[in-house]
Amino acid sequence: MTGPPFELSCTHEGLDALVRAIRREADGKALRKELAKNMRDALKPGAVMAKSGIMAMPSAGTGVGPGLRSSIAKKIRPEVKLGGRWSGARVKAFKTPALRRFPNAAKRTNRRSGGWRTLTYGREPWRTQEGKRQWFDRAFENDADLYRQAVHEAMEAMAARLISRIPSG
């Protein structure tokens, strides 16, 4: 068996080449959906780790209720884009616009220092709250290569499937 008619590497260029090859197929739309699903599935364990990281943020003493943590956790999910200006797979913490007028809650609670400012009713007008520093970053710290490899394997499986469609001879 010869190699694929395109170069495959775990880069944006490799992914773009794979997507171009999928587009040439008759059932390209279904293949793209399947590739995206497989890539999201490869990243789901990382999303679960990030969700557990924010849920482990202490609430005693910081005034952070379970509503903040669970709202942030609900907005963490794997994202895959195939084509356009950006192609790739990542785990993303989306904004939380409906949460106490605090749309950047995930970003602010993950900060290395500084926390976020909030109004305090009845006492000082403003106070600074501290979150669990780098809860999102630490979820991927030791396993980044594992997730990269899982996404690469999903890409290779699709490439192998495309190669098997090429008539030999």
mmCIF file of N, CA and C in Angstrom, residues 67-68 71-72 95-106 108 116-121 125-126 129:
data_model
loop_
_atom_site.group_PDB
_atom_site.id
_atom_site.type_symbol
_atom_site.label_atom_id
_atom_site.label_comp_id
_atom_site.label_asym_id
_atom_site.label_seq_id
_atom_site.Cartn_x
_atom_site.Cartn_y
_atom_site.Cartn_z
ATOM 1 N N GLY A 67 -23.097 28.273 42.029
ATOM 2 C CA GLY A 67 -23.637 28.743 40.759
ATOM 3 C C GLY A 67 -22.545 29.203 39.815
ATOM 4 N N LEU A 68 -21.539 29.877 40.321
ATOM 5 C CA LEU A 68 -20.434 30.339 39.495
ATOM 6 C C LEU A 68 -19.645 29.166 38.939
ATOM 7 N N SER A 71 -21.728 27.026 36.473
ATOM 8 C CA SER A 71 -21.978 27.751 35.222
ATOM 9 C C SER A 71 -20.743 27.755 34.334
ATOM 10 N N ILE A 72 -19.581 27.924 34.933
ATOM 11 C CA ILE A 72 -18.342 27.866 34.157
ATOM 12 C C ILE A 72 -18.131 26.455 33.619
ATOM 13 N N LYS A 95 -17.668 31.929 27.031
ATOM 14 C CA LYS A 95 -18.112 32.996 27.919
ATOM 15 C C LYS A 95 -19.420 32.636 28.605
ATOM 16 N N THR A 96 -19.662 33.265 29.742
ATOM 17 C CA THR A 96 -20.863 33.042 30.536
ATOM 18 C C THR A 96 -21.642 34.356 30.662
ATOM 19 N N PRO A 97 -22.304 34.802 29.590
ATOM 20 C CA PRO A 97 -22.924 36.129 29.613
ATOM 21 C C PRO A 97 -24.086 36.259 30.596
ATOM 22 N N ALA A 98 -24.786 35.203 30.862
ATOM 23 C CA ALA A 98 -25.955 35.294 31.740
ATOM 24 C C ALA A 98 -25.596 35.195 33.217
ATOM 25 N N LEU A 99 -24.350 34.994 33.523
ATOM 26 C CA LEU A 99 -23.921 34.757 34.898
ATOM 27 C C LEU A 99 -23.569 36.067 35.595
ATOM 28 N N ARG A 100 -24.462 36.611 36.341
ATOM 29 C CA ARG A 100 -24.219 37.786 37.183
ATOM 30 C C ARG A 100 -23.452 38.909 36.482
ATOM 31 N N ARG A 101 -23.743 39.164 35.251
ATOM 32 C CA ARG A 101 -23.024 40.157 34.455
ATOM 33 C C ARG A 101 -21.507 39.923 34.527
ATOM 34 N N PHE A 102 -21.117 38.665 34.431
ATOM 35 C CA PHE A 102 -19.720 38.256 34.556
ATOM 36 C C PHE A 102 -19.368 37.347 33.379
ATOM 37 N N PRO A 103 -19.339 37.909 32.145
ATOM 38 C CA PRO A 103 -19.137 37.061 30.970
ATOM 39 C C PRO A 103 -17.764 36.406 30.894
ATOM 40 N N ASN A 104 -16.746 36.986 31.508
ATOM 41 C CA ASN A 104 -15.393 36.433 31.446
ATOM 42 C C ASN A 104 -15.036 35.659 32.705
ATOM 43 N N ALA A 105 -16.001 35.002 33.299
ATOM 44 C CA ALA A 105 -15.774 34.294 34.558
ATOM 45 C C ALA A 105 -14.682 33.237 34.438
ATOM 46 N N ALA A 106 -14.700 32.465 33.369
ATOM 47 C CA ALA A 106 -13.691 31.403 33.212
ATOM 48 C C ALA A 106 -12.291 32.000 33.131
ATOM 49 N N ARG A 108 -11.252 34.987 34.211
ATOM 50 C CA ARG A 108 -10.875 35.689 35.446
ATOM 51 C C ARG A 108 -10.531 34.712 36.574
ATOM 52 N N TRP A 116 -10.524 38.925 40.467
ATOM 53 C CA TRP A 116 -11.464 39.805 39.793
ATOM 54 C C TRP A 116 -12.136 40.686 40.819
ATOM 55 N N ARG A 117 -12.592 41.823 40.363
ATOM 56 C CA ARG A 117 -13.252 42.776 41.251
ATOM 57 C C ARG A 117 -14.747 42.548 41.216
ATOM 58 N N THR A 118 -15.356 42.704 42.377
ATOM 59 C CA THR A 118 -16.794 42.535 42.481
ATOM 60 C C THR A 118 -17.349 43.543 43.477
ATOM 61 N N LEU A 119 -18.595 43.889 43.288
ATOM 62 C CA LEU A 119 -19.251 44.802 44.225
ATOM 63 C C LEU A 119 -19.589 44.074 45.518
ATOM 64 N N THR A 120 -19.445 44.765 46.634
ATOM 65 C CA THR A 120 -19.840 44.228 47.920
ATOM 66 C C THR A 120 -20.942 45.128 48.461
ATOM 67 N N TYR A 121 -22.082 44.579 48.622
ATOM 68 C CA TYR A 121 -23.209 45.377 49.112
ATOM 69 C C TYR A 121 -23.168 45.445 50.640
ATOM 70 N N PRO A 125 -17.319 49.404 48.631
ATOM 71 C CA PRO A 125 -17.970 49.337 47.323
ATOM 72 C C PRO A 125 -17.384 48.248 46.420
ATOM 73 N N TRP A 126 -16.075 47.996 46.473
ATOM 74 C CA TRP A 126 -15.453 46.989 45.631
ATOM 75 C C TRP A 126 -14.521 46.120 46.465
ATOM 76 N N GLN A 129 -11.765 39.310 44.488
ATOM 77 C CA GLN A 129 -11.926 37.894 44.809
ATOM 78 C C GLN A 129 -10.854 37.107 44.092
#
